């Protein structure tokens, strides 16, 4: 009896702080995102008036919101495809082929992941600077430009952002896949070699299927993190400009908050929430396979 | 015979191609980072020529300007305080919780686990606005009742928010490790008369040292580099700033004042601590990630 009492006291003491912090700073705000999207709130007073779905009705007539959603989807899709394609390919090369200096490459490729997005955006503004920027001066070596290329101009800003985001993400996923690929038993490749299967066949028939579970989990989380990363990059690199050409949904949500339109801002938050869950669920469904044992 | 020769030279060509691609990727990462270091030693007038020219001399004044003039020294101290506080709170709160969730059976365990698991899908920046409003309302209430506010523009509260929002990832990672331990350790300790808390602190936590180091590393990087929450919760003009927010302001100010040298010195100041840490612990960092398998 005494022991049982001590046990529950111990459990409560251990679990209560984490549960309380989690409830206050994660569950409550999440619930609030959904609740506040149905209200209108004064900029400085906590008085709220219930407006139903009015914020959402406004939202779908707001061309800037539609544009920011389109940009977000575009960034998520393209960054995911490029990052996963390149990371898987390079991880396979580095684990399968006897590349010298494998460790050095691994260390270097991981560097962007430890830098703050603010630092990366500083680095990329030096790269993209129209006059005397790294990229334009490199291109200038090969052919003379009359007008400098505006990498952060309206037409090129999205590709420029994609490049920066891929630059940041690739190393992390490469290192992760190298770890899971190195656990695939060598004997499988040996027998594949005997059967005359080439590198490409081995990659698609052995490597990818065997680490599929890992790819699936990381893909789901990558999508959620890319929605967020797109915001971090846009906020630091372009602030959504020029003329909203690079705005993404989370950045638009944040700017509405700065404008004091809290209800409207949270309606955007709800759309982002639902979108990210729906997308994760879709990806999860589409990528479902029988897990392979090895 | 001839066939074999062609495949071998094809093989060599293939390997050469691989090395070139790998080297190009490595260069595309190293050169821009190195360039910033180089640029941080240039005088302002040197930024109007070819960007690939080495600096004329080591112009240390940039760092002095950044450290004092742009207050990066003060921001660095703030960042150190917030990161250290947040890490300490996170460990104190997350370690016992993860231990109990993975090693004890009790009512509500499943609910708690599912809740923390669901937290993995919630990105902090999705909920930054409600957090801000909640703290501001709290501040207004405190001001009207006690006459002073506490929640916003406070480094301690920023650390609390960091620690709280890092809980799902940290608990997930730690529980994964605790679940692999055999129950014999605790049973042996109980037989020797150790209580629950003693067993946890003296027996289990020391065994979890590698996982603890991993979560410290990952969370250090995310706290040190974070800027959205910091910018939102520390928004008043005279409030303390963390390093990335200070750098962001410096970068935006630079667009009009064109203080390039100071800006690149600021960039170096922000990334240098993480780079040094990375060089010391790169093995742990690039291997530790296989434990969690996901990014916070």
XYZ file of C-alpha atoms in Angstrom:
590
model
C 0.000 0.000 0.000
C 2.741 2.422 0.974
C 4.722 1.500 -2.083
C 1.777 2.164 -4.337
C 1.262 5.597 -2.868
C 4.929 6.422 -3.349
C 4.750 5.182 -6.875
C 1.879 7.391 -7.899
C 3.421 10.382 -6.171
C 6.645 9.764 -8.073
C 4.776 9.455 -11.371
C 2.832 12.647 -10.802
C 5.968 14.573 -9.858
C 7.771 13.367 -12.946
C 4.964 13.821 -15.433
C 3.208 16.947 -14.194
C 5.791 19.596 -15.213
C 6.116 18.277 -18.758
C 2.378 17.827 -19.165
C 1.578 21.285 -17.833
C 4.172 23.034 -20.015
C 3.037 21.045 -23.026
C -0.612 21.820 -22.355
C -0.057 25.558 -21.875
C 2.377 26.201 -24.717
C 1.314 23.664 -27.318
C -2.180 22.253 -26.829
C -3.844 25.470 -25.730
C -2.357 27.590 -28.558
C -3.308 24.916 -31.095
C -6.889 24.898 -29.849
C -6.770 28.693 -29.906
C -5.758 28.771 -33.557
C -9.007 27.024 -34.424
C -11.161 28.935 -31.942
C -9.838 32.384 -32.788
C -10.366 31.856 -36.498
C -14.107 32.151 -35.800
C -13.754 35.444 -33.946
C -12.817 39.001 -34.618
C -10.581 40.568 -32.052
C -9.648 44.143 -31.309
C -6.027 45.017 -31.900
C -5.278 45.913 -28.284
C -8.163 44.615 -26.195
C -8.903 40.966 -25.568
C -12.577 41.520 -26.504
C -13.730 39.091 -29.130
C -16.847 39.005 -31.247
C -18.033 35.810 -32.839
C -18.194 36.092 -36.611
C -18.602 32.469 -37.664
C -16.962 31.608 -40.947
C -16.656 35.200 -42.130
C -12.854 35.148 -41.909
C -12.737 32.098 -44.147
C -15.122 33.614 -46.672
C -12.872 36.640 -46.900
C -9.844 34.424 -47.154
C -10.908 32.681 -50.326
C -11.499 35.986 -52.074
C -8.115 37.330 -51.023
C -5.853 37.050 -54.048
C -2.724 37.571 -51.969
C -3.678 34.617 -49.783
C -4.280 32.405 -52.829
C -0.921 33.480 -54.200
C 0.858 32.727 -50.924
C -0.749 29.270 -50.778
C 0.321 28.591 -54.359
C 3.867 29.645 -53.571
C 3.913 27.472 -50.474
C 2.667 24.403 -52.354
C 5.122 25.033 -55.167
C 8.036 25.360 -52.728
C 7.036 22.264 -50.747
C 6.602 20.076 -53.827
C 9.735 21.130 -55.676
C 12.030 21.321 -52.669
C 10.855 17.886 -51.518
C 11.393 16.269 -54.902
C 14.841 17.758 -55.455
C 16.054 17.220 -51.883
C 14.901 13.612 -51.673
C 16.062 12.718 -55.160
C 19.525 14.142 -54.728
C 19.936 13.072 -51.095
C 18.995 9.449 -51.838
C 21.211 9.298 -54.901
C 24.241 10.778 -53.158
C 23.735 8.699 -50.060
C 23.627 5.577 -52.225
C 26.792 6.601 -54.055
C 28.649 7.373 -50.861
C 27.654 4.122 -49.163
C 27.844 1.760 -52.157
C 30.918 2.956 -54.051
C 34.280 2.949 -52.390
C 34.629 6.715 -52.454
C 37.758 8.017 -50.785
C 37.231 10.756 -48.231
C 33.684 9.608 -47.557
C 33.833 11.000 -44.052
C 35.048 14.378 -45.225
C 32.180 14.670 -47.688
C 29.741 13.699 -44.958
C 31.091 16.375 -42.619
C 30.988 19.081 -45.294
C 27.504 18.242 -46.584
C 26.067 18.506 -43.093
C 27.364 22.053 -42.456
C 24.354 24.011 -43.851
C 22.066 22.221 -41.422
C 23.807 23.690 -38.384
C 23.596 27.289 -39.599
C 20.763 29.612 -38.640
C 18.365 30.464 -41.439
C 19.278 34.097 -40.808
C 22.932 33.272 -41.503
C 21.985 31.307 -44.621
C 19.909 34.189 -45.898
C 22.906 36.469 -45.315
C 25.132 34.091 -47.253
C 22.620 33.890 -50.076
C 22.172 37.625 -50.317
C 25.919 37.784 -50.920
C 25.478 35.118 -53.607
C 22.445 36.737 -55.226
C 23.540 40.363 -54.983
C 22.946 41.937 -58.435
C 26.168 44.011 -58.458
C 29.340 42.212 -57.407
C 27.416 39.188 -56.163
C 29.088 35.776 -56.275
C 26.694 34.243 -58.789
C 26.565 37.142 -61.214
C 30.335 37.595 -61.182
C 30.760 33.863 -61.925
C 28.334 34.087 -64.823
C 30.149 37.236 -65.934
C 33.267 35.126 -66.496
C 31.547 33.193 -69.257
C 29.566 35.841 -71.004
C 29.246 39.530 -70.517
C 26.005 40.813 -69.088
C 24.644 44.186 -69.968
C 22.143 44.111 -67.138
C 22.849 42.202 -63.933
C 20.520 39.253 -63.324
C 18.115 40.095 -60.510
C 18.011 36.796 -58.611
C 15.574 38.194 -56.091
C 13.492 39.922 -58.757
C 9.890 39.002 -59.364
C 10.547 36.286 -61.941
C 13.493 34.508 -60.325
C 12.743 34.853 -56.628
C 11.041 31.457 -56.253
C 13.808 29.456 -57.980
C 16.341 31.391 -55.887
C 14.501 30.427 -52.714
C 14.307 26.802 -53.837
C 18.057 26.719 -54.369
C 18.724 28.116 -50.888
C 16.303 25.674 -49.251
C 17.716 22.667 -51.066
C 21.234 23.812 -50.180
C 20.198 23.844 -46.532
C 18.302 20.543 -46.407
C 20.256 18.164 -48.614
C 23.094 17.310 -46.262
C 20.882 16.373 -43.343
C 18.849 13.871 -45.323
C 21.890 12.520 -47.069
C 23.589 11.748 -43.765
C 20.392 10.176 -42.472
C 19.965 7.914 -45.503
C 23.616 6.977 -45.430
C 23.038 5.679 -41.928
C 20.031 3.579 -42.892
C 21.549 2.392 -46.185
C 24.662 1.113 -44.473
C 22.480 -1.299 -42.500
C 21.361 -3.060 -45.699
C 23.314 -6.340 -45.727
C 26.147 -6.535 -48.236
C 25.164 -10.085 -49.233
C 22.095 -8.798 -51.060
C 24.250 -6.688 -53.347
C 26.680 -9.535 -53.871
C 23.973 -11.875 -55.086
C 22.546 -9.087 -57.228
C 25.988 -8.660 -58.759
C 26.123 -12.367 -59.540
C 22.751 -12.104 -61.240
C 24.183 -9.314 -63.358
C 22.034 -6.525 -61.955
C 23.514 -3.100 -62.641
C 23.869 -0.176 -60.277
C 20.628 1.454 -61.253
C 18.695 -1.787 -60.827
C 20.311 -2.368 -57.448
C 19.425 1.132 -56.353
C 15.755 0.780 -57.259
C 15.305 -2.915 -56.450
C 17.352 -3.275 -53.276
C 18.365 0.012 -51.654
C 15.127 1.960 -51.994
C 12.714 -0.865 -51.039
C 14.771 -1.829 -47.996
C 14.920 1.645 -46.505
C 11.375 2.480 -47.576
C 10.019 2.731 -44.012
C 12.665 5.306 -43.198
C 11.963 7.270 -46.395
C 8.265 7.286 -45.563
C 8.665 8.644 -42.038
C 11.154 11.292 -43.091
C 8.987 12.342 -46.029
C 6.008 13.027 -43.774
C 8.073 15.113 -41.394
C 9.947 16.793 -44.218
C 6.717 18.169 -45.648
C 5.700 19.671 -42.317
C 9.158 21.079 -41.759
C 9.339 22.505 -45.297
C 6.119 24.471 -44.816
C 7.880 26.008 -41.835
C 11.287 26.357 -43.503
C 9.723 28.151 -46.473
C 8.432 30.728 -43.989
C 11.803 31.083 -42.247
C 13.603 31.584 -45.551
C 11.043 33.969 -47.002
C 10.889 36.061 -43.836
C 14.671 36.429 -43.654
C 15.513 36.634 -47.361
C 12.709 38.534 -49.067
C 9.958 39.365 -46.520
C 7.566 38.104 -49.182
C 8.659 40.642 -51.742
C 9.032 41.952 -54.340
C 5.335 42.877 -54.461
C 4.339 39.706 -52.661
C 5.850 37.522 -55.385
C 7.530 35.241 -52.854
C 4.934 35.357 -50.079
C 4.117 32.032 -48.448
C 1.071 31.237 -46.318
C 2.813 31.274 -42.947
C 4.471 34.581 -43.776
C 1.117 36.003 -44.810
C -0.352 34.771 -41.536
C 2.453 36.489 -39.653
C 2.018 39.757 -41.533
C -1.726 39.752 -40.768
C -0.843 39.335 -37.112
C 1.456 42.348 -37.375
C -1.445 44.265 -38.904
C -3.538 43.413 -35.839
C -6.009 41.216 -37.768
C -5.791 38.308 -35.365
C -8.949 36.456 -36.355
C -8.074 36.655 -40.018
C -4.506 35.609 -39.278
C -5.746 32.541 -37.405
C -8.083 31.588 -40.231
C -4.942 31.355 -42.377
C -3.388 29.293 -39.590
C -6.317 26.860 -39.713
C -5.953 26.440 -43.467
C -2.230 25.758 -43.056
C -2.891 23.245 -40.298
C -5.507 21.375 -42.299
C -3.384 21.521 -45.424
C -0.312 20.105 -43.717
C -2.271 17.302 -42.052
C -4.072 16.436 -45.270
C -0.842 16.431 -47.216
C 0.914 14.252 -44.629
C -2.007 11.840 -44.610
C -2.006 11.685 -48.421
C 1.717 11.068 -48.570
C 1.379 8.438 -45.901
C -1.361 6.685 -47.846
C 0.317 6.896 -51.227
C 3.669 5.631 -49.980
C 2.216 2.671 -48.106
C 4.021 -0.587 -48.930
C 4.453 -3.948 -47.308
C 7.492 -3.495 -45.071
C 10.404 -5.639 -46.214
C 12.529 -7.510 -43.737
C 16.214 -8.079 -44.152
C 39.351 -9.553 -72.975
C 38.540 -6.449 -74.912
C 35.103 -6.329 -73.339
C 36.656 -6.296 -69.885
C 38.924 -3.440 -70.800
C 36.086 -1.223 -71.943
C 34.048 -1.888 -68.808
C 37.056 -1.063 -66.685
C 37.664 2.255 -68.405
C 33.943 2.913 -68.224
C 34.182 2.187 -64.532
C 36.987 4.679 -64.154
C 35.070 7.318 -66.041
C 32.082 6.699 -63.807
C 34.148 7.085 -60.639
C 35.751 10.264 -61.971
C 32.317 11.634 -62.698
C 31.169 10.799 -59.164
C 34.176 12.526 -57.632
C 33.585 15.623 -59.723
C 29.925 15.821 -58.704
C 30.715 15.260 -55.032
C 33.501 17.835 -55.137
C 31.220 20.365 -56.823
C 28.597 19.935 -54.130
C 31.229 20.252 -51.397
C 32.589 23.411 -53.037
C 29.130 24.911 -53.335
C 28.803 24.547 -49.581
C 32.309 25.486 -48.478
C 32.976 28.436 -50.776
C 30.029 30.643 -49.745
C 30.739 30.001 -46.059
C 34.446 30.725 -46.510
C 33.578 33.782 -48.574
C 31.649 35.292 -45.648
C 34.665 34.784 -43.396
C 36.824 36.492 -46.001
C 34.361 39.329 -46.494
C 34.239 39.999 -42.766
C 37.824 41.293 -42.991
C 37.215 43.656 -45.901
C 36.892 47.402 -45.666
C 33.701 48.900 -46.984
C 35.316 50.292 -50.125
C 36.468 46.802 -51.107
C 32.878 45.647 -51.617
C 32.451 47.616 -54.811
C 34.901 45.604 -56.886
C 35.250 41.959 -57.860
C 33.826 39.823 -55.014
C 36.527 37.163 -55.437
C 39.450 39.439 -54.571
C 41.059 38.631 -51.224
C 40.828 41.333 -48.550
C 43.606 43.932 -48.674
C 44.329 43.364 -44.998
C 42.739 42.002 -41.859
C 40.346 44.781 -41.006
C 39.429 43.794 -37.429
C 37.516 47.026 -36.965
C 34.493 45.240 -38.517
C 34.328 42.912 -35.550
C 34.729 45.764 -33.087
C 31.922 47.631 -34.850
C 29.691 44.578 -34.852
C 30.451 43.642 -31.246
C 30.022 47.123 -29.753
C 28.304 49.343 -32.319
C 25.763 46.783 -33.495
C 25.538 45.368 -29.941
C 26.295 41.828 -31.118
C 28.261 41.264 -27.923
C 25.206 42.010 -25.816
C 23.029 39.822 -28.062
C 25.543 37.006 -27.792
C 25.235 37.097 -24.011
C 21.418 37.057 -24.307
C 21.571 34.076 -26.635
C 23.868 32.222 -24.265
C 21.503 32.887 -21.351
C 18.355 31.845 -23.220
C 19.922 28.736 -24.715
C 21.416 27.585 -21.419
C 18.210 28.241 -19.465
C 16.046 26.513 -22.041
C 18.335 23.475 -22.205
C 18.441 23.180 -18.414
C 14.664 23.419 -18.088
C 14.135 21.009 -20.949
C 16.371 18.370 -19.400
C 14.869 18.705 -15.925
C 11.340 18.393 -17.302
C 11.759 15.993 -20.197
C 14.038 13.353 -18.682
C 11.729 12.220 -15.838
C 8.673 12.450 -18.082
C 10.246 10.354 -20.821
C 11.429 7.845 -18.245
C 7.977 7.416 -16.711
C 6.218 7.285 -20.059
C 8.444 4.538 -21.341
C 9.017 2.433 -18.192
C 5.831 2.562 -16.102
C 2.304 1.356 -16.717
C -0.357 3.676 -15.326
C -3.770 5.057 -16.119
C -3.643 7.698 -18.827
C -0.244 6.632 -20.117
C -1.557 5.930 -23.556
C -3.332 9.287 -23.777
C -0.193 11.153 -22.745
C 1.947 9.275 -25.221
C -0.463 9.974 -28.060
C -0.616 13.653 -27.090
C 3.154 14.063 -27.057
C 3.359 12.123 -30.307
C 0.799 14.460 -31.882
C 2.956 17.350 -30.708
C 5.594 16.207 -33.194
C 3.288 17.288 -36.000
C 2.719 20.773 -34.612
C 5.304 23.222 -35.745
C 6.030 26.042 -33.304
C 5.623 28.644 -35.984
C 2.048 27.501 -36.642
C 1.130 28.513 -33.117
C 3.380 31.501 -32.500
C 0.508 34.003 -32.804
C -1.705 32.425 -30.098
C 1.327 32.068 -27.824
C 2.105 35.746 -28.302
C -1.509 36.796 -27.643
C -1.778 34.551 -24.605
C 1.342 36.095 -23.079
C 0.223 39.605 -23.958
C -3.186 39.091 -22.366
C -1.430 37.663 -19.332
C 0.822 40.703 -19.213
C -2.121 43.101 -19.402
C -3.800 41.253 -16.554
C -0.603 41.282 -14.468
C -0.188 44.970 -15.115
C -3.701 45.817 -14.007
C -3.476 43.661 -10.869
C 0.150 43.960 -9.772
C 1.318 46.977 -11.695
C 4.115 45.316 -13.620
C 4.272 42.922 -16.513
C 6.491 39.890 -16.760
C 5.647 37.617 -19.652
C 6.658 39.414 -22.825
C 10.107 40.887 -23.485
C 11.561 38.532 -20.922
C 14.462 36.215 -21.683
C 13.313 33.734 -19.054
C 9.857 33.347 -20.609
C 11.435 32.965 -24.025
C 13.477 30.090 -22.615
C 10.316 28.550 -21.133
C 8.590 28.663 -24.517
C 11.634 27.124 -26.196
C 11.784 24.318 -23.658
C 8.042 23.639 -23.790
C 7.883 23.482 -27.563
C 10.916 21.201 -27.735
C 9.264 18.671 -25.412
C 7.563 16.377 -27.985
C 10.734 15.807 -29.990
C 12.897 15.374 -26.906
C 10.511 13.015 -25.130
C 10.055 10.994 -28.300
C 13.794 10.589 -28.693
C 14.472 9.777 -25.034
C 11.553 7.344 -24.657
C 12.846 5.481 -27.665
C 16.101 4.972 -25.821
C 14.634 4.189 -22.376
C 12.333 1.566 -23.889
C 15.344 -0.458 -25.043
C 16.747 -0.886 -21.516
C 16.125 -4.120 -19.614
C 13.867 -3.935 -16.557
C 16.471 -5.824 -14.516
C 18.295 -2.592 -13.720
C 15.383 -1.161 -11.772
C 14.490 -4.441 -10.121
C 18.036 -4.845 -8.853
C 18.011 -1.294 -7.525
C 14.639 -1.754 -5.790
C 15.860 -4.920 -4.096
C 18.846 -2.957 -2.814
C 16.345 -0.585 -1.261
C 16.647 2.340 -3.656
C 13.548 4.438 -4.162
C 12.028 5.380 -7.514
C 13.742 8.743 -7.749
C 17.136 7.424 -6.679
C 16.910 4.611 -9.200
C 15.995 6.991 -11.964
C 18.680 9.567 -11.207
C 21.532 7.309 -10.158
C 21.024 4.253 -12.345
C 19.019 5.086 -15.454
C 20.096 8.628 -16.374
C 23.827 7.844 -16.400
C 23.128 5.011 -18.829
C 21.242 7.375 -21.110
C 24.234 9.703 -21.456
C 24.677 9.260 -25.236
C 21.019 10.075 -25.876
C 21.181 13.016 -23.501
C 24.181 14.410 -25.359
C 22.331 13.980 -28.641
C 19.274 15.891 -27.448
C 21.475 18.629 -25.989
C 23.213 19.030 -29.344
C 20.073 19.103 -31.452
C 18.224 21.429 -29.115
C 21.238 23.690 -28.694
C 21.307 24.210 -32.446
C 17.581 24.842 -32.703
C 17.486 27.261 -29.725
C 20.611 29.125 -30.796
C 19.430 29.527 -34.382
C 15.740 30.235 -33.727
C 14.489 33.669 -34.656
C 10.719 33.807 -35.240
C 9.598 33.193 -31.637
C 12.387 35.353 -30.293
C 11.422 38.182 -32.639
C 7.743 37.887 -31.686
C 8.053 37.581 -27.927
C 10.852 40.148 -27.601
C 9.314 42.760 -29.845
C 9.412 45.923 -27.757
C 12.027 48.378 -29.006
C 14.169 48.421 -25.876
C 13.869 44.745 -25.015
C 16.780 42.312 -25.082
C 17.440 40.551 -28.386
C 18.936 37.215 -29.264
C 21.761 36.906 -31.750
C 19.822 35.843 -34.892
C 17.252 38.614 -34.404
C 20.042 41.140 -33.872
C 21.688 39.880 -37.047
C 18.445 40.139 -38.992
C 18.062 43.763 -37.881
C 21.677 44.424 -38.807
C 21.112 42.923 -42.254
C 18.026 45.040 -42.803
C 19.772 48.200 -41.567
C 22.694 47.421 -43.842
C 20.519 47.761 -46.924
C 20.277 51.488 -46.382
C 23.552 52.204 -44.592
C 25.678 49.791 -46.681
C 27.855 48.718 -43.759
C 28.875 45.489 -45.476
C 31.929 44.774 -43.382
C 30.039 45.015 -40.103
C 27.264 42.806 -41.439
C 29.604 40.009 -42.490
C 31.426 40.271 -39.175
C 28.016 39.827 -37.523
C 27.328 36.765 -39.665
C 30.646 35.285 -38.590
C 29.853 35.964 -34.931
C 26.539 34.106 -35.212
C 27.840 31.050 -37.022
C 31.237 30.703 -35.374
C 29.972 29.109 -32.111
C 27.892 26.536 -33.995
C 30.755 25.759 -36.374
C 33.207 25.284 -33.501
C 30.733 23.063 -31.691
C 30.151 21.118 -34.897
C 33.855 20.512 -35.442
C 34.139 19.172 -31.878
C 31.123 16.906 -31.970
C 30.420 16.213 -35.640
C 30.599 12.477 -35.106
C 27.963 12.515 -32.397
C 25.764 14.829 -34.422
C 25.821 12.947 -37.699
C 25.404 9.607 -35.951
C 22.992 10.672 -33.235
C 20.394 11.574 -35.805
C 19.768 7.947 -36.629
C 18.296 7.599 -33.149
C 15.496 10.059 -33.727
C 15.106 9.734 -37.440
C 13.276 13.014 -37.725
C 13.864 16.683 -37.511
C 12.403 18.935 -34.834
